[in-house]
PDB file of C-alpha atoms in Angstrom:
ATOM      1  CA  MET A   1    -136.793  51.515 112.766  1.00  0.00           C
ATOM      2  CA  PRO A   2    -138.043  52.554 109.003  1.00  0.00           C
ATOM      3  CA  PRO A   3    -137.907  49.509 106.929  1.00  0.00           C
ATOM      4  CA  PHE A   4    -134.980  48.791 104.707  1.00  0.00           C
ATOM      5  CA  HIS A   5    -135.628  50.424 101.156  1.00  0.00           C
ATOM      6  CA  CYS A   6    -132.678  51.334  99.301  1.00  0.00           C
ATOM      7  CA  THR A   7    -134.516  53.199  96.327  1.00  0.00           C
ATOM      8  CA  ARG A   8    -132.133  53.868  93.587  1.00  0.00           C
ATOM      9  CA  HIS A   9    -132.404  57.444  92.778  1.00  0.00           C
ATOM     10  CA  SER A  10    -130.215  59.120  90.158  1.00  0.00           C
ATOM     11  CA  ASP A  11    -127.318  61.010  91.885  1.00  0.00           C
ATOM     12  CA  LYS A  12    -128.519  64.384  90.832  1.00  0.00           C
ATOM     13  CA  THR A  13    -132.064  63.911  92.393  1.00  0.00           C
ATOM     14  CA  VAL A  14    -131.114  62.592  95.522  1.00  0.00           C
ATOM     15  CA  ALA A  15    -130.616  65.740  97.162  1.00  0.00           C
ATOM     16  CA  PHE A  16    -134.238  66.536  96.478  1.00  0.00           C
ATOM     17  CA  LEU A  17    -135.654  63.476  98.508  1.00  0.00           C
ATOM     18  CA  PRO A  18    -136.750  65.724 101.544  1.00  0.00           C
ATOM     19  CA  LEU A  19    -138.495  68.203  99.230  1.00  0.00           C
ATOM     20  CA  VAL A  20    -140.075  65.264  97.056  1.00  0.00           C
ATOM     21  CA  ALA A  21    -141.374  63.602 100.448  1.00  0.00           C
ATOM     22  CA  VAL A  22    -142.843  67.002 101.406  1.00  0.00           C
ATOM     23  CA  ALA A  23    -144.410  67.772  98.177  1.00  0.00           C
ATOM     24  CA  GLN A  24    -146.394  64.458  98.318  1.00  0.00           C
ATOM     25  CA  ASN A  25    -147.622  65.290 101.760  1.00  0.00           C
ATOM     26  CA  PHE A  26    -148.719  68.522 100.629  1.00  0.00           C
ATOM     27  CA  GLN A  27    -150.781  66.689  97.867  1.00  0.00           C
ATOM     28  CA  THR A  28    -152.266  64.053  99.875  1.00  0.00           C
ATOM     29  CA  GLY A  29    -153.319  66.695 102.407  1.00  0.00           C
ATOM     30  CA  ARG A  30    -152.045  65.113 105.563  1.00  0.00           C
ATOM     31  CA  ALA A  31    -149.960  66.838 107.909  1.00  0.00           C
ATOM     32  CA  ALA A  32    -147.582  64.232 108.282  1.00  0.00           C
ATOM     33  CA  THR A  33    -143.647  65.392 108.908  1.00  0.00           C
ATOM     34  CA  VAL A  34    -140.916  63.942 107.092  1.00  0.00           C
ATOM     35  CA  THR A  35    -138.977  61.946 109.766  1.00  0.00           C
ATOM     36  CA  SER A  36    -139.318  58.578 108.252  1.00  0.00           C
ATOM     37  CA  ALA A  37    -136.220  58.638 106.109  1.00  0.00           C
ATOM     38  CA  TYR A  38    -133.711  60.165 108.201  1.00  0.00           C
ATOM     39  CA  SER A  39    -132.084  57.295 110.323  1.00  0.00           C
ATOM     40  CA  PRO A  40    -128.159  57.264 110.202  1.00  0.00           C
ATOM     41  CA  TRP A  41    -127.187  54.756 107.936  1.00  0.00           C
ATOM     42  CA  MET A  42    -129.646  56.362 105.451  1.00  0.00           C
ATOM     43  CA  LEU A  43    -128.067  59.657 105.835  1.00  0.00           C
ATOM     44  CA  ALA A  44    -124.470  57.704 104.995  1.00  0.00           C
ATOM     45  CA  THR A  45    -125.899  56.688 101.984  1.00  0.00           C
ATOM     46  CA  ARG A  46    -127.259  59.704 100.917  1.00  0.00           C
ATOM     47  CA  VAL A  47    -123.921  61.050 101.314  1.00  0.00           C
ATOM     48  CA  PHE A  48    -121.941  58.353  99.330  1.00  0.00           C
ATOM     49  CA  ARG A  49    -124.866  58.911  96.445  1.00  0.00           C
ATOM     50  CA  LEU A  50    -123.723  62.605  96.232  1.00  0.00           C
ATOM     51  CA  VAL A  51    -120.055  61.557  95.999  1.00  0.00           C
ATOM     52  CA  GLY A  52    -121.439  59.408  93.264  1.00  0.00           C
ATOM     53  CA  ASN A  53    -120.102  55.992  93.860  1.00  0.00           C
ATOM     54  CA  ARG A  54    -123.526  54.004  92.979  1.00  0.00           C
ATOM     55  CA  ALA A  55    -121.747  50.426  93.640  1.00  0.00           C
ATOM     56  CA  LEU A  56    -120.121  51.632  97.028  1.00  0.00           C
ATOM     57  CA  SER A  57    -123.533  52.999  98.045  1.00  0.00           C
ATOM     58  CA  THR A  58    -125.467  50.102  97.296  1.00  0.00           C
ATOM     59  CA  SER A  59    -123.069  47.683  99.005  1.00  0.00           C
ATOM     60  CA  ILE A  60    -122.881  49.981 102.058  1.00  0.00           C
ATOM     61  CA  CYS A  61    -126.752  50.172 101.971  1.00  0.00           C
ATOM     62  CA  LEU A  62    -127.274  46.249 101.851  1.00  0.00           C
ATOM     63  CA  ARG A  63    -124.709  45.914 104.532  1.00  0.00           C
ATOM     64  CA  GLY A  64    -126.506  48.215 107.097  1.00  0.00           C
ATOM     65  CA  GLY A  65    -124.212  51.252 106.842  1.00  0.00           C
ATOM     66  CA  HIS A  66    -120.902  49.956 107.332  1.00  0.00           C
ATOM     67  CA  GLY A  67    -118.819  49.925 104.447  1.00  0.00           C
ATOM     68  CA  VAL A  68    -117.221  47.545 101.781  1.00  0.00           C
ATOM     69  CA  ALA A  69    -115.464  44.203 102.945  1.00  0.00           C
ATOM     70  CA  LYS A  70    -112.379  42.703 100.731  1.00  0.00           C
ATOM     71  CA  VAL A  71    -113.086  40.064  98.886  1.00  0.00           C
ATOM     72  CA  GLU A  72    -111.423  36.927 100.297  1.00  0.00           C
ATOM     73  CA  ASP A  73    -109.958  34.309  97.574  1.00  0.00           C
ATOM     74  CA  TYR A  74    -111.768  31.523  99.262  1.00  0.00           C
ATOM     75  CA  THR A  75    -115.060  33.014  98.956  1.00  0.00           C
ATOM     76  CA  LEU A  76    -114.834  33.142  95.092  1.00  0.00           C
ATOM     77  CA  PRO A  77    -115.870  30.232  93.223  1.00  0.00           C
ATOM     78  CA  ALA A  78    -112.844  27.689  92.724  1.00  0.00           C
ATOM     79  CA  TYR A  79    -111.792  25.191  90.391  1.00  0.00           C
ATOM     80  CA  PHE A  80    -111.612  21.718  91.724  1.00  0.00           C
ATOM     81  CA  ASP A  81    -110.745  18.140  89.907  1.00  0.00           C
ATOM     82  CA  ARG A  82    -113.620  15.847  91.645  1.00  0.00           C
ATOM     83  CA  ARG A  83    -114.949  12.577  90.265  1.00  0.00           C
ATOM     84  CA  GLU A  84    -118.222  12.981  92.065  1.00  0.00           C
ATOM     85  CA  SER A  85    -119.063  16.371  90.641  1.00  0.00           C
ATOM     86  CA  PRO A  86    -117.232  16.519  87.348  1.00  0.00           C
ATOM     87  CA  LEU A  87    -118.254  20.040  86.301  1.00  0.00           C
ATOM     88  CA  PRO A  88    -116.446  22.743  88.595  1.00  0.00           C
ATOM     89  CA  ASP A  89    -117.955  26.388  89.084  1.00  0.00           C
ATOM     90  CA  ILE A  90    -115.366  27.961  86.925  1.00  0.00           C
ATOM     91  CA  LYS A  91    -113.379  27.336  84.055  1.00  0.00           C
ATOM     92  CA  PHE A  92    -109.778  26.222  84.803  1.00  0.00           C
ATOM     93  CA  VAL A  93    -108.154  28.749  82.496  1.00  0.00           C
ATOM     94  CA  GLN A  94    -109.280  32.185  83.048  1.00  0.00           C
ATOM     95  CA  GLN A  95    -107.235  34.425  81.232  1.00  0.00           C
ATOM     96  CA  LEU A  96    -107.001  33.177  77.462  1.00  0.00           C
ATOM     97  CA  SER A  97    -104.017  33.553  75.352  1.00  0.00           C
ATOM     98  CA  PRO A  98    -104.528  34.872  72.051  1.00  0.00           C
ATOM     99  CA  ASP A  99    -104.320  31.235  70.303  1.00  0.00           C
ATOM    100  CA  GLN A 100    -106.916  30.164  72.885  1.00  0.00           C
ATOM    101  CA  LYS A 101    -109.224  32.888  72.307  1.00  0.00           C
ATOM    102  CA  SER A 102    -109.135  32.268  68.445  1.00  0.00           C
ATOM    103  CA  LEU A 103    -109.846  28.676  69.310  1.00  0.00           C
ATOM    104  CA  LYS A 104    -112.748  29.742  71.230  1.00  0.00           C
ATOM    105  CA  GLU A 105    -114.201  31.214  68.548  1.00  0.00           C
ATOM    106  CA  LYS A 106    -113.845  28.560  65.971  1.00  0.00           C
ATOM    107  CA  GLU A 107    -115.448  26.742  68.604  1.00  0.00           C
ATOM    108  CA  LYS A 108    -118.576  28.540  68.010  1.00  0.00           C
ATOM    109  CA  GLY A 109    -118.797  27.271  64.557  1.00  0.00           C
ATOM    110  CA  SER A 110    -119.187  23.479  63.498  1.00  0.00           C
ATOM    111  CA  TRP A 111    -117.380  21.284  65.976  1.00  0.00           C
ATOM    112  CA  ALA A 112    -116.887  18.737  63.107  1.00  0.00           C
ATOM    113  CA  ALA A 113    -114.429  20.942  61.867  1.00  0.00           C
ATOM    114  CA  LEU A 114    -112.124  21.123  64.722  1.00  0.00           C
ATOM    115  CA  SER A 115    -108.900  18.718  64.635  1.00  0.00           C
ATOM    116  CA  LYS A 116    -108.202  16.201  67.380  1.00  0.00           C
ATOM    117  CA  GLU A 117    -105.509  18.454  68.833  1.00  0.00           C
ATOM    118  CA  GLU A 118    -107.993  21.392  69.047  1.00  0.00           C
ATOM    119  CA  LYS A 119    -110.562  19.235  70.663  1.00  0.00           C
ATOM    120  CA  ILE A 120    -108.139  18.490  73.291  1.00  0.00           C
ATOM    121  CA  ALA A 121    -107.032  22.038  73.747  1.00  0.00           C
ATOM    122  CA  LEU A 122    -110.478  22.901  74.379  1.00  0.00           C
ATOM    123  CA  TYR A 123    -110.919  20.222  76.883  1.00  0.00           C
ATOM    124  CA  ARG A 124    -107.684  21.599  78.727  1.00  0.00           C
ATOM    125  CA  ILE A 125    -108.620  25.267  78.685  1.00  0.00           C
ATOM    126  CA  SER A 126    -111.664  23.955  80.623  1.00  0.00           C
ATOM    127  CA  PHE A 127    -110.624  21.252  82.825  1.00  0.00           C
ATOM    128  CA  LYS A 128    -107.007  20.661  84.376  1.00  0.00           C
ATOM    129  CA  GLU A 129    -106.901  17.011  84.641  1.00  0.00           C
ATOM    130  CA  SER A 130    -108.951  14.145  82.954  1.00  0.00           C
ATOM    131  CA  PHE A 131    -110.811  11.601  84.944  1.00  0.00           C
ATOM    132  CA  ALA A 132    -107.824   9.168  84.415  1.00  0.00           C
ATOM    133  CA  GLU A 133    -105.136  11.621  85.631  1.00  0.00           C
ATOM    134  CA  MET A 134    -107.259  12.769  88.402  1.00  0.00           C
ATOM    135  CA  ASP A 135    -107.470   9.263  89.733  1.00  0.00           C
ATOM    136  CA  LYS A 136    -104.727   8.079  89.166  1.00  0.00           C
ATOM    137  CA  GLY A 137    -102.541   7.379  92.786  1.00  0.00           C
ATOM    138  CA  THR A 138    -100.022   9.535  94.090  1.00  0.00           C
ATOM    139  CA  GLY A 139     -97.268   6.752  95.084  1.00  0.00           C
ATOM    140  CA  GLU A 140     -97.481   8.807  98.488  1.00  0.00           C
ATOM    141  CA  TRP A 141     -97.543   5.383 100.481  1.00  0.00           C
ATOM    142  CA  LYS A 142     -93.894   4.646  99.272  1.00  0.00           C
ATOM    143  CA  SER A 143     -92.568   7.971 100.907  1.00  0.00           C
ATOM    144  CA  VAL A 144     -94.910   7.247 104.089  1.00  0.00           C
ATOM    145  CA  VAL A 145     -93.882   3.788 104.476  1.00  0.00           C
ATOM    146  CA  ALA A 146     -90.005   4.576 103.615  1.00  0.00           C
ATOM    147  CA  GLY A 147     -90.323   7.247 106.644  1.00  0.00           C
ATOM    148  CA  ILE A 148     -91.703   4.472 108.959  1.00  0.00           C
ATOM    149  CA  PHE A 149     -88.750   2.170 108.285  1.00  0.00           C
ATOM    150  CA  PHE A 150     -86.298   4.929 108.827  1.00  0.00           C
ATOM    151  CA  PHE A 151     -87.510   5.913 112.054  1.00  0.00           C
ATOM    152  CA  ILE A 152     -87.635   2.030 113.203  1.00  0.00           C
ATOM    153  CA  GLY A 153     -84.198   2.089 111.903  1.00  0.00           C
ATOM    154  CA  PHE A 154     -83.262   5.174 114.144  1.00  0.00           C
ATOM    155  CA  THR A 155     -85.003   3.193 116.858  1.00  0.00           C
ATOM    156  CA  GLY A 156     -82.598   0.541 116.303  1.00  0.00           C
ATOM    157  CA  LEU A 157     -79.560   2.768 116.816  1.00  0.00           C
ATOM    158  CA  VAL A 158     -81.230   4.170 119.868  1.00  0.00           C
ATOM    159  CA  VAL A 159     -81.161   0.613 121.356  1.00  0.00           C
ATOM    160  CA  LEU A 160     -77.354  -0.091 120.453  1.00  0.00           C
ATOM    161  CA  TRP A 161     -76.448   3.204 122.258  1.00  0.00           C
ATOM    162  CA  GLN A 162     -78.473   1.878 125.224  1.00  0.00           C
ATOM    163  CA  ARG A 163     -76.767  -1.495 124.966  1.00  0.00           C
ATOM    164  CA  ASN A 164     -73.192   0.330 124.837  1.00  0.00           C
ATOM    165  CA  TYR A 165     -73.868   3.105 127.556  1.00  0.00           C
ATOM    166  CA  VAL A 166     -76.716   2.178 129.942  1.00  0.00           C
ATOM    167  CA  TYR A 167     -77.018  -1.676 130.227  1.00  0.00           C
ATOM    168  CA  GLY A 168     -74.528  -3.085 132.616  1.00  0.00           C
ATOM    169  CA  ASP A 169     -73.008  -6.506 132.362  1.00  0.00           C
ATOM    170  CA  VAL A 170     -75.620  -9.319 132.462  1.00  0.00           C
ATOM    171  CA  PRO A 171     -75.672 -11.959 135.591  1.00  0.00           C
ATOM    172  CA  HIS A 172     -73.222 -14.954 135.438  1.00  0.00           C
ATOM    173  CA  THR A 173     -76.208 -16.863 135.242  1.00  0.00           C
ATOM    174  CA  PHE A 174     -76.297 -16.241 131.676  1.00  0.00           C
ATOM    175  CA  ASP A 175     -73.106 -17.888 130.714  1.00  0.00           C
ATOM    176  CA  PRO A 176     -73.080 -20.617 128.429  1.00  0.00           C
ATOM    177  CA  GLU A 177     -71.803 -23.320 130.746  1.00  0.00           C
ATOM    178  CA  TYR A 178     -74.129 -22.327 133.480  1.00  0.00           C
ATOM    179  CA  LYS A 179     -76.862 -22.771 131.261  1.00  0.00           C
ATOM    180  CA  GLN A 180     -76.076 -26.100 130.176  1.00  0.00           C
ATOM    181  CA  LYS A 181     -76.056 -27.257 133.820  1.00  0.00           C
ATOM    182  CA  GLU A 182     -79.021 -25.302 134.429  1.00  0.00           C
ATOM    183  CA  VAL A 183     -80.973 -27.270 131.866  1.00  0.00           C
ATOM    184  CA  GLN A 184     -79.745 -30.784 133.199  1.00  0.00           C
ATOM    185  CA  ARG A 185     -81.098 -29.443 136.776  1.00  0.00           C
ATOM    186  CA  MET A 186     -84.313 -28.730 135.245  1.00  0.00           C
ATOM    187  CA  LEU A 187     -84.574 -32.036 133.372  1.00  0.00           C
ATOM    188  CA  ASP A 188     -83.554 -33.984 136.654  1.00  0.00           C
ATOM    189  CA  MET A 189     -86.244 -32.072 138.522  1.00  0.00           C
ATOM    190  CA  ARG A 190     -88.743 -33.105 136.084  1.00  0.00           C
ATOM    191  CA  ILE A 191     -89.904 -29.437 134.962  1.00  0.00           C
ATOM    192  CA  ASN A 192     -93.257 -29.531 133.560  1.00  0.00           C
ATOM    193  CA  PRO A 193     -93.154 -33.043 132.321  1.00  0.00           C
ATOM    194  CA  VAL A 194     -96.683 -33.236 130.871  1.00  0.00           C
ATOM    195  CA  GLU A 195     -96.646 -30.835 128.149  1.00  0.00           C
ATOM    196  CA  GLY A 196     -93.635 -28.404 128.936  1.00  0.00           C
ATOM    197  CA  PHE A 197     -89.856 -28.756 129.322  1.00  0.00           C
ATOM    198  CA  SER A 198     -89.107 -32.090 130.488  1.00  0.00           C
ATOM    199  CA  ALA A 199     -91.744 -33.413 127.877  1.00  0.00           C
ATOM    200  CA  LYS A 200     -89.531 -32.479 125.175  1.00  0.00           C
ATOM    201  CA  TRP A 201     -86.672 -34.568 126.225  1.00  0.00           C
ATOM    202  CA  ASP A 202     -86.211 -38.028 125.458  1.00  0.00           C
ATOM    203  CA  TYR A 203     -84.890 -39.562 128.795  1.00  0.00           C
ATOM    204  CA  GLU A 204     -84.426 -42.891 127.006  1.00  0.00           C
ATOM    205  CA  ASN A 205     -81.940 -41.803 124.481  1.00  0.00           C
ATOM    206  CA  ASN A 206     -80.530 -38.454 126.220  1.00  0.00           C
ATOM    207  CA  ALA A 207     -81.372 -36.270 124.028  1.00  0.00           C
ATOM    208  CA  TRP A 208     -84.092 -33.913 122.935  1.00  0.00           C
ATOM    209  CA  LYS A 209     -87.199 -35.101 121.079  1.00  0.00           C
ATOM    210  CA  LYS A 210     -87.181 -34.663 117.371  1.00  0.00           C
TER     211      LYS A 210
ATOM    212  CA  MET B   1    -136.125  29.311 106.243  1.00  0.00           C
ATOM    213  CA  PHE B   2    -134.482  27.629 103.008  1.00  0.00           C
ATOM    214  CA  ARG B   3    -131.509  29.541 103.064  1.00  0.00           C
ATOM    215  CA  PHE B   4    -131.057  28.457 106.680  1.00  0.00           C
ATOM    216  CA  ALA B   5    -131.644  24.572 105.524  1.00  0.00           C
ATOM    217  CA  LYS B   6    -129.007  25.111 102.583  1.00  0.00           C
ATOM    218  CA  ALA B   7    -126.526  26.390 105.030  1.00  0.00           C
ATOM    219  CA  ALA B   8    -127.209  23.931 107.756  1.00  0.00           C
ATOM    220  CA  LEU B   9    -126.690  21.172 105.274  1.00  0.00           C
ATOM    221  CA  ASN B  10    -124.175  22.598 103.061  1.00  0.00           C
ATOM    222  CA  LEU B  11    -126.119  21.767 100.098  1.00  0.00           C
ATOM    223  CA  SER B  12    -123.331  23.658  97.888  1.00  0.00           C
ATOM    224  CA  GLY B  13    -120.496  21.252  98.974  1.00  0.00           C
ATOM    225  CA  GLN B  14    -118.273  24.173  98.375  1.00  0.00           C
ATOM    226  CA  SER B  15    -116.332  23.966 101.432  1.00  0.00           C
ATOM    227  CA  ALA B  16    -115.383  19.980 100.734  1.00  0.00           C
ATOM    228  CA  ARG B  17    -114.356  20.919  97.537  1.00  0.00           C
ATOM    229  CA  GLN B  18    -112.210  23.878  98.644  1.00  0.00           C
ATOM    230  CA  VAL B  19    -110.643  21.484 100.932  1.00  0.00           C
ATOM    231  CA  ALA B  20    -109.879  18.953  98.517  1.00  0.00           C
ATOM    232  CA  VAL B  21    -108.439  21.664  96.061  1.00  0.00           C
ATOM    233  CA  ARG B  22    -106.047  22.606  99.101  1.00  0.00           C
ATOM    234  CA  GLN B  23    -105.077  19.318  99.827  1.00  0.00           C
ATOM    235  CA  LYS B  24    -104.064  17.815  96.585  1.00  0.00           C
ATOM    236  CA  SER B  25    -100.986  19.454  95.318  1.00  0.00           C
ATOM    237  CA  ASP B  26     -98.961  18.919  92.168  1.00  0.00           C
ATOM    238  CA  LEU B  27     -95.325  19.339  94.059  1.00  0.00           C
ATOM    239  CA  SER B  28     -96.005  16.544  96.280  1.00  0.00           C
ATOM    240  CA  ARG B  29     -97.339  14.255  93.618  1.00  0.00           C
ATOM    241  CA  GLU B  30     -93.954  14.642  91.569  1.00  0.00           C
ATOM    242  CA  PHE B  31     -91.971  14.384  94.692  1.00  0.00           C
ATOM    243  CA  HIS B  32     -93.502  11.021  95.197  1.00  0.00           C
ATOM    244  CA  ALA B  33     -93.473   9.645  91.995  1.00  0.00           C
ATOM    245  CA  LYS B  34     -89.770  10.427  91.573  1.00  0.00           C
ATOM    246  CA  TYR B  35     -88.486   9.666  95.123  1.00  0.00           C
ATOM    247  CA  GLY B  36     -90.758   7.203  96.430  1.00  0.00           C
ATOM    248  CA  PRO B  37     -88.970   3.982  95.509  1.00  0.00           C
ATOM    249  CA  PRO B  38     -85.660   4.840  96.227  1.00  0.00           C
ATOM    250  CA  LEU B  39     -86.606   5.921  99.453  1.00  0.00           C
ATOM    251  CA  LEU B  40     -88.427   2.978 100.000  1.00  0.00           C
ATOM    252  CA  ILE B  41     -85.511   0.860  99.188  1.00  0.00           C
ATOM    253  CA  ALA B  42     -82.991   3.009 101.311  1.00  0.00           C
ATOM    254  CA  GLY B  43     -85.647   2.879 104.410  1.00  0.00           C
ATOM    255  CA  VAL B  44     -85.965  -0.756 104.096  1.00  0.00           C
ATOM    256  CA  THR B  45     -82.328  -1.266 103.924  1.00  0.00           C
ATOM    257  CA  PHE B  46     -81.190   0.943 106.453  1.00  0.00           C
ATOM    258  CA  CYS B  47     -84.009  -0.384 108.837  1.00  0.00           C
ATOM    259  CA  THR B  48     -82.906  -4.111 108.461  1.00  0.00           C
ATOM    260  CA  ALA B  49     -79.188  -3.337 108.534  1.00  0.00           C
ATOM    261  CA  VAL B  50     -79.374  -1.596 111.855  1.00  0.00           C
ATOM    262  CA  TRP B  51     -81.850  -4.254 113.329  1.00  0.00           C
ATOM    263  CA  ALA B  52     -79.504  -7.156 112.215  1.00  0.00           C
ATOM    264  CA  TYR B  53     -76.353  -5.617 113.909  1.00  0.00           C
ATOM    265  CA  VAL B  54     -77.931  -4.812 117.148  1.00  0.00           C
ATOM    266  CA  ILE B  55     -79.645  -8.553 117.365  1.00  0.00           C
ATOM    267  CA  THR B  56     -76.755 -10.161 116.622  1.00  0.00           C
ATOM    268  CA  SER B  57     -73.424  -8.315 117.765  1.00  0.00           C
ATOM    269  CA  THR B  58     -73.918  -6.118 120.161  1.00  0.00           C
ATOM    270  CA  GLY B  59     -74.518  -8.990 123.096  1.00  0.00           C
ATOM    271  CA  ILE B  60     -77.598  -8.370 124.106  1.00  0.00           C
ATOM    272  CA  ALA B  61     -78.903 -11.242 125.938  1.00  0.00           C
ATOM    273  CA  TRP B  62     -82.069 -12.526 124.283  1.00  0.00           C
ATOM    274  CA  ASN B  63     -82.252 -15.610 126.543  1.00  0.00           C
ATOM    275  CA  LEU B  64     -83.978 -17.817 124.042  1.00  0.00           C
ATOM    276  CA  SER B  65     -85.465 -21.352 125.043  1.00  0.00           C
ATOM    277  CA  PRO B  66     -82.556 -23.899 125.600  1.00  0.00           C
ATOM    278  CA  VAL B  67     -85.127 -26.650 124.058  1.00  0.00           C
ATOM    279  CA  GLY B  68     -83.382 -28.188 121.020  1.00  0.00           C
ATOM    280  CA  LYS B  69     -80.156 -26.002 121.544  1.00  0.00           C
ATOM    281  CA  VAL B  70     -78.090 -26.200 124.629  1.00  0.00           C
ATOM    282  CA  GLN B  71     -77.056 -29.806 125.414  1.00  0.00           C
ATOM    283  CA  PRO B  72     -77.098 -30.491 129.248  1.00  0.00           C
ATOM    284  CA  LYS B  73     -74.165 -30.938 131.213  1.00  0.00           C
ATOM    285  CA  PRO B  74     -73.643 -32.542 134.633  1.00  0.00           C
ATOM    286  CA  TRP B  75     -73.919 -30.202 137.322  1.00  0.00           C
ATOM    287  CA  GLN B  76     -73.348 -31.790 140.864  1.00  0.00           C
ATOM    288  CA  GLU B  77     -70.589 -30.875 142.558  1.00  0.00           C
ATOM    289  CA  GLU B  78     -69.108 -33.900 144.617  1.00  0.00           C
TER     290      GLU B  78
END
């Protein structure tokens, strides 16, 4: 494979490339053949040069003969507001209105002549948000927490539905009267008398300890 | 070699900035500033109302401790 030269001949002379090569060979007296320049991609670039599109032929040349790719938006320099890199790749406003254009002209003179509003207008051409604006919080947490509480509330509705349509009756051992008798029986048995249940009952005065 | 190192280490940081540009949008900020506080109040109110009802008035048995609450009653049947 010959090395990657893409020499930029003018469109008119490109057709004579093989003749020039032959002429040079005659001058040096070598019996060399003119085969080095004819790989397929170079033929393609020669065709495009004859058509007359230098940019296309050059880019095809650089891409190894495959054609021009579409320029994607995300590959171009982007504007961004970030504290840690204060100067973005491009100005914020790319197409200037006539007012803005005249302001830019005025900017080329003495800056002391600019009024305060004009300076702010120039800033806004180059930048979208000031540091104060870009650092300001969004208040997004309020919406997020609101969503959290909403879904917890919805869970409460689910539990309500379950109580009415899924749970059966509780056993009779949960009746208040039964519970009272149960407590008396547990106290009589001295359940956990050291630190637990019966320890909290005052047997002298027949009441719960305060 | 330099180009390889530059690509490997992401020295321009461009992709990070593009992600940042994509994520922070004007529409969402105005929404949160305008609707955030009322949504928050509404959400909290809804949640507390529903759970207050569920906890107290649906008849769910929580079986809380009788200590300090329940007065004992004689149980022996003669």
